[in-house]
Short mmCIF file of C-alpha atoms and ligand atoms in Angstrom, two decimals:
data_model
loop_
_atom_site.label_atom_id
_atom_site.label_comp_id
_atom_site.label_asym_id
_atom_site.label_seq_id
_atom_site.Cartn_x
_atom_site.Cartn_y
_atom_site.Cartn_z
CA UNK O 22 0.00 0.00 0.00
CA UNK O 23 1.56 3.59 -0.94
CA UNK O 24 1.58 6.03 1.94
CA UNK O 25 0.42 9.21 1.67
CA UNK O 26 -0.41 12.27 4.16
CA UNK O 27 -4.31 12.48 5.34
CA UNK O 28 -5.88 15.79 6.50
CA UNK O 29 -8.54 15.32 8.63
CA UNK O 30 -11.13 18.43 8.92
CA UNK O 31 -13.39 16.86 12.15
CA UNK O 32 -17.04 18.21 10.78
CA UNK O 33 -17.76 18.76 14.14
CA UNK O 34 -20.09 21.68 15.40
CA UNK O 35 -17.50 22.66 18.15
CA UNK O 36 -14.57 23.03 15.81
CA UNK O 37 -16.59 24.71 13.18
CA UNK O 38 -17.56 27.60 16.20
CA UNK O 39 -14.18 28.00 17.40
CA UNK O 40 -12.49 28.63 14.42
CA UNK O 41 -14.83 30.87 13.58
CA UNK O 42 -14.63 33.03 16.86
CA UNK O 43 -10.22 32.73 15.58
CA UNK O 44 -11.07 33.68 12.74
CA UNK O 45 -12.72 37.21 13.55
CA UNK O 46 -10.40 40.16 13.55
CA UNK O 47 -12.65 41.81 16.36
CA UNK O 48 -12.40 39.01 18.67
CA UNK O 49 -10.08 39.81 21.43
CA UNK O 50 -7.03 38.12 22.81
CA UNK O 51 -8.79 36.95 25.42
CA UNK O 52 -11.20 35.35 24.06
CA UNK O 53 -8.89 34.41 21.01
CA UNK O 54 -7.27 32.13 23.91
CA UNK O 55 -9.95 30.28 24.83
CA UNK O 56 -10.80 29.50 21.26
CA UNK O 57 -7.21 27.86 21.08
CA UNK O 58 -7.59 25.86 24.10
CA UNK O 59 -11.08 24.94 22.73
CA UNK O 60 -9.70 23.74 19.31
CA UNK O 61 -6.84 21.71 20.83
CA UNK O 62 -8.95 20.39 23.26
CA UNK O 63 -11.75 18.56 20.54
CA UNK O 64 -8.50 18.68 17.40
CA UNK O 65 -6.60 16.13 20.06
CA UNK O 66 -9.64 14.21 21.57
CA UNK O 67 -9.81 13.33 17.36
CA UNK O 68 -6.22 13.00 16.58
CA UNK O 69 -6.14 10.11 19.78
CA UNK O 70 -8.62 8.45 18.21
CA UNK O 71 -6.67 5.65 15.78
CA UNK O 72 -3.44 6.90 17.53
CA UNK O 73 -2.74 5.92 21.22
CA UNK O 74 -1.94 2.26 22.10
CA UNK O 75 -4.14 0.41 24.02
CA UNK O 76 -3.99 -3.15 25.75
CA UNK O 77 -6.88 -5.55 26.70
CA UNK O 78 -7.50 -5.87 30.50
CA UNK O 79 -9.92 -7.57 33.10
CA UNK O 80 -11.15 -5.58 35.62
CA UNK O 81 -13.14 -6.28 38.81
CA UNK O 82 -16.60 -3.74 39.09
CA UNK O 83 -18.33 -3.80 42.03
CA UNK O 84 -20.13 -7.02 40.73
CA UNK O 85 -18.00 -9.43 38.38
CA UNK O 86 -15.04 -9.36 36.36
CA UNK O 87 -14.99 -8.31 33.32
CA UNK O 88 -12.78 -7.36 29.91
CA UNK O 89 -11.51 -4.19 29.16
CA UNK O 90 -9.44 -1.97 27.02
CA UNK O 91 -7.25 0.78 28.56
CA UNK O 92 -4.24 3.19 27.43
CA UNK O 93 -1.06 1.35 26.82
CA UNK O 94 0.64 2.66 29.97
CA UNK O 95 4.25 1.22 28.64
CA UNK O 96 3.67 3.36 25.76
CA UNK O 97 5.09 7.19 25.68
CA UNK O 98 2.91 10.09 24.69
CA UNK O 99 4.81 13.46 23.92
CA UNK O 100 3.45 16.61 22.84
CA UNK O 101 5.88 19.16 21.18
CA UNK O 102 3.80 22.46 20.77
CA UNK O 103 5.48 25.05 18.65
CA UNK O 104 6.30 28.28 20.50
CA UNK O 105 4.60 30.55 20.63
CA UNK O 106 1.27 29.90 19.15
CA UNK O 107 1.52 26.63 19.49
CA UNK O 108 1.27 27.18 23.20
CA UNK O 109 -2.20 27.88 22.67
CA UNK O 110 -3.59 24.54 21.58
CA UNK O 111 -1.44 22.87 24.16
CA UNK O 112 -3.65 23.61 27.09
CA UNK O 113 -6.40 21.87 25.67
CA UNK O 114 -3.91 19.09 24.28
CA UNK O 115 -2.90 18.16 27.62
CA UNK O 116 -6.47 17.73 29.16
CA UNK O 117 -7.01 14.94 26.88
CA UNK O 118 -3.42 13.56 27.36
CA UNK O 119 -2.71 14.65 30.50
CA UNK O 120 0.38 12.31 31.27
CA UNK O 121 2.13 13.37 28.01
CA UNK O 122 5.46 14.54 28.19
CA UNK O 123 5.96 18.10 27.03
CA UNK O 124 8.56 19.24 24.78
CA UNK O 125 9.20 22.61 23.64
CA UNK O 126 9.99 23.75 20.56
CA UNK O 127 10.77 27.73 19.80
CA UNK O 128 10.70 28.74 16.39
CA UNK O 129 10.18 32.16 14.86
CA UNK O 130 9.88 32.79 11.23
CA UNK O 131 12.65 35.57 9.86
CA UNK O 132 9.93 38.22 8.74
CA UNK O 133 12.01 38.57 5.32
CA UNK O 134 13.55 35.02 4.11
CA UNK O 135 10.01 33.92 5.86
CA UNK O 136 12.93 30.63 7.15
CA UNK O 137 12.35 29.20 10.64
CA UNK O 138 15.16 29.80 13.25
CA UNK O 139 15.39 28.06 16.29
CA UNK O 140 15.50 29.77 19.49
CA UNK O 141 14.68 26.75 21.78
CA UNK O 142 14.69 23.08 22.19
CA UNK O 143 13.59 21.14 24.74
CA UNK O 144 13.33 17.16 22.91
CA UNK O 145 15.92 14.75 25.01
CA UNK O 146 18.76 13.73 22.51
CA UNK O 147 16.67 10.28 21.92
CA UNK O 148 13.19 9.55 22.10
CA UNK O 149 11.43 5.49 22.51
CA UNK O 150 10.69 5.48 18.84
CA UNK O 151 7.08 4.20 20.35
CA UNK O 152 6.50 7.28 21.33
CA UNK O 153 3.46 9.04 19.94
CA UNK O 154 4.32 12.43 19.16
CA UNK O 155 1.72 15.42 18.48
CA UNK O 156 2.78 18.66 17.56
CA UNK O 157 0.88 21.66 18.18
CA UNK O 158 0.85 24.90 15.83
CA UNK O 159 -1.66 26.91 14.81
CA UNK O 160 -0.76 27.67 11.67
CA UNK O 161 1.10 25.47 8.54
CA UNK O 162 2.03 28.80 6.26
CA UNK O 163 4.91 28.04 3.88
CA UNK O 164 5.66 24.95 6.16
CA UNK O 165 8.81 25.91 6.98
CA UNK O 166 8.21 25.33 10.93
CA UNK O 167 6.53 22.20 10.91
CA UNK O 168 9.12 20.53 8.34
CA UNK O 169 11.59 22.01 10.82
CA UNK O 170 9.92 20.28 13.88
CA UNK O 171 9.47 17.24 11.81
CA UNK O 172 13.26 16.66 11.02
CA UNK O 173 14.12 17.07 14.85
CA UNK O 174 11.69 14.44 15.32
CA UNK O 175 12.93 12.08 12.78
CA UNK O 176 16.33 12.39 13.87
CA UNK O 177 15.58 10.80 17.23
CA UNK O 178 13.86 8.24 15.69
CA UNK O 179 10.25 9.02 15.36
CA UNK O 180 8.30 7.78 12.96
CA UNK O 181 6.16 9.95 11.04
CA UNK O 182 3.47 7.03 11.27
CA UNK O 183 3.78 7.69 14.61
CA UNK O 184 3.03 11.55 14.56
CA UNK O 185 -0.09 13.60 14.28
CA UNK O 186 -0.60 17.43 13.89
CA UNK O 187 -2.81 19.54 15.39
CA UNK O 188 -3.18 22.96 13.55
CA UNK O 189 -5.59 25.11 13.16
CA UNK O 190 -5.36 26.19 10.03
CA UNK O 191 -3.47 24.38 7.27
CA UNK O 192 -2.20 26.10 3.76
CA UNK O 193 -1.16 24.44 0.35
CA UNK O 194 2.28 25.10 0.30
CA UNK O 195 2.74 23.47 3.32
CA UNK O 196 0.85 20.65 2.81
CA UNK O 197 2.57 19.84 -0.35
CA UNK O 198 5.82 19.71 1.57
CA UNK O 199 4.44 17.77 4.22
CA UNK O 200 3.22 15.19 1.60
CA UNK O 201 6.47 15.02 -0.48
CA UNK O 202 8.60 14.11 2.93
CA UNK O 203 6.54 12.77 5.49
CA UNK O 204 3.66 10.20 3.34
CA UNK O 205 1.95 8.29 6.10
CA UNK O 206 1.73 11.59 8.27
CA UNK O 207 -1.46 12.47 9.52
CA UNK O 208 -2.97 16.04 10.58
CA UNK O 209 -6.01 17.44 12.20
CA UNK O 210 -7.16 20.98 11.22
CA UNK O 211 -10.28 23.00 11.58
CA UNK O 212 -9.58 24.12 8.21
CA UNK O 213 -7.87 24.41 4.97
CA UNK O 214 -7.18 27.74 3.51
CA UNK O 215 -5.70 27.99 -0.16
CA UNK O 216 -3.64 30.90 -0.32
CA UNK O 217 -0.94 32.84 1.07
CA UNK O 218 -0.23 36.54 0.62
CA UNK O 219 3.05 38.10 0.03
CA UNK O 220 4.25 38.37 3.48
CA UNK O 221 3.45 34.26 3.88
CA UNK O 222 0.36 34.95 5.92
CA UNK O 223 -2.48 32.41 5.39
CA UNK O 224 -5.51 33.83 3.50
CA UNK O 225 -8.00 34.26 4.82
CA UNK O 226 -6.19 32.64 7.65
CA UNK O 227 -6.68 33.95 11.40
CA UNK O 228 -3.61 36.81 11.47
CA UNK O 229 -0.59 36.02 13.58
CA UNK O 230 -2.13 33.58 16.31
CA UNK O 231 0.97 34.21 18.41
CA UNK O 232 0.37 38.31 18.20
CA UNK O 233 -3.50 37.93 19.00
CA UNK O 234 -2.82 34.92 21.61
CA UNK O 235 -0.60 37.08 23.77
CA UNK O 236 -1.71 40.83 23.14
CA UNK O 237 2.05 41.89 21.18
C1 PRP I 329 3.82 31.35 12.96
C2 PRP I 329 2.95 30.15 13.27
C3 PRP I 329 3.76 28.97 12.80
C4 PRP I 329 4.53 29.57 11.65
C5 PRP I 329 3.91 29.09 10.37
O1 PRP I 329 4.77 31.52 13.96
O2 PRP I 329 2.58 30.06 14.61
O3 PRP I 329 4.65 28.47 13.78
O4 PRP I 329 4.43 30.99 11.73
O5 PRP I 329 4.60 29.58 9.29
P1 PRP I 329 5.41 28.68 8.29
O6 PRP I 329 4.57 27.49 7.96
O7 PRP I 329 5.59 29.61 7.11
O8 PRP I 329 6.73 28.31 8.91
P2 PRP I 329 5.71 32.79 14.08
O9 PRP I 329 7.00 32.55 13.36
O10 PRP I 329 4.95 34.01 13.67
O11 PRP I 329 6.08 32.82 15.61
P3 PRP I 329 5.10 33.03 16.89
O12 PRP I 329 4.28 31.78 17.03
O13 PRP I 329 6.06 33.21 18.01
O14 PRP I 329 4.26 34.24 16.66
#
């Protein structure tokens, strides 16, 4: 079977709200925030769905035994949120996982060259490559940051099988990338937007989540 990458756009009522409340240039920072944590909250509780590992069990209820399945516990879950929007969806991320392990990543884009540079990283030198890794960031623009983030990963032996985004919103340029290097990769957005404008902002996009997220 040929791999390739799978977008998933959860038609749920919830999502469709919230990114519309992120999507309005007169909603507030404030309020902008919860609409993050909101989004990573239901974006993750999807993403989990055909993602964690889970192991059959018996367990004793207050009348009989009987079978059930739980989280793998021998499994790692790690979520690497993008600084510094991707700080926004993490909240929410880690009330649906909350015994993952949190690594951060800081990456801003050069305004000009629109390239990634790294300002921080928190992943350990090697990761158990059964970990299952889920990257927050708002925003997949020109891709640069999440190809960036996805070669740190692979170089401590993740798989990209293993991986799942959580974004927000998700542009073509970056999902062509994605799809070229990382078939098998799977995302969760609230929505796909086309086009990007000259200054690599998504159109019609939400802004700069990290500006409306923290008020700058
Ligand atoms: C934004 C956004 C993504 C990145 C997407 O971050 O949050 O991380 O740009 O663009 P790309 O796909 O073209 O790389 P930004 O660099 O503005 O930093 P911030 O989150 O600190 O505001």
């Amino acid at each position: 079977m040929t791999l390739q990458l799978r977008i998933y756009v959860p038609p749920h009522p919830l999502i469709q709200h919230w990114l519309a409340v992120a999507r309005d240039a007169d909603t507030p920072s404030v309020l902008f925030r919860s609409a993050m944590t909101e989004l990573g909250r239901w974006l993750t509780y999807e993403a989990a769905r055909d993602w964690l590992s889970t192991q059959e069990a018996i367990v004793q209820t207050p009348l009989d035994s009987c079978p059930a399945t739980i989280i793998n516990p021998t499994v790692p879950i790690a979520v690497v949120p993008i600084l510094r929007a991707g700080l926004g969806l993490l909240e929410g991320a880690q009330t649906v996982l909350p015994l993952a392990s949190i690594y951060h990543l800081g990456l801003v884009r050069n305004e000009e060259t629109l390239e990634p540079q790294c300002y921080l990283n928190k992943l350990p030198e090697k990761l158990d490559p059964q970990t299952r890794v889920l990257i927050t960031d708002p925003m997949l623009a020109t891709g640069g940051s999440i190809m960036t983030a996805m070669a740190e990963l692979t170089q401590r032996g993740i798989e990209p099988t293993m991986t799942r985004i959580v974004c927000v919103v998700a542009a073509a340029p970056a999902l062509q990338k994605l799809s070229q290097a990382y078939p098998g990769l799977i995302i969760y957005s609230a929505g796909i937007d086309k086009n990007l404008n000259s200054q690599g902002f998504i159109v019609p996009g939400l802004g700069d989540a990290g500006d409306r997220m923290f008020g700058t």
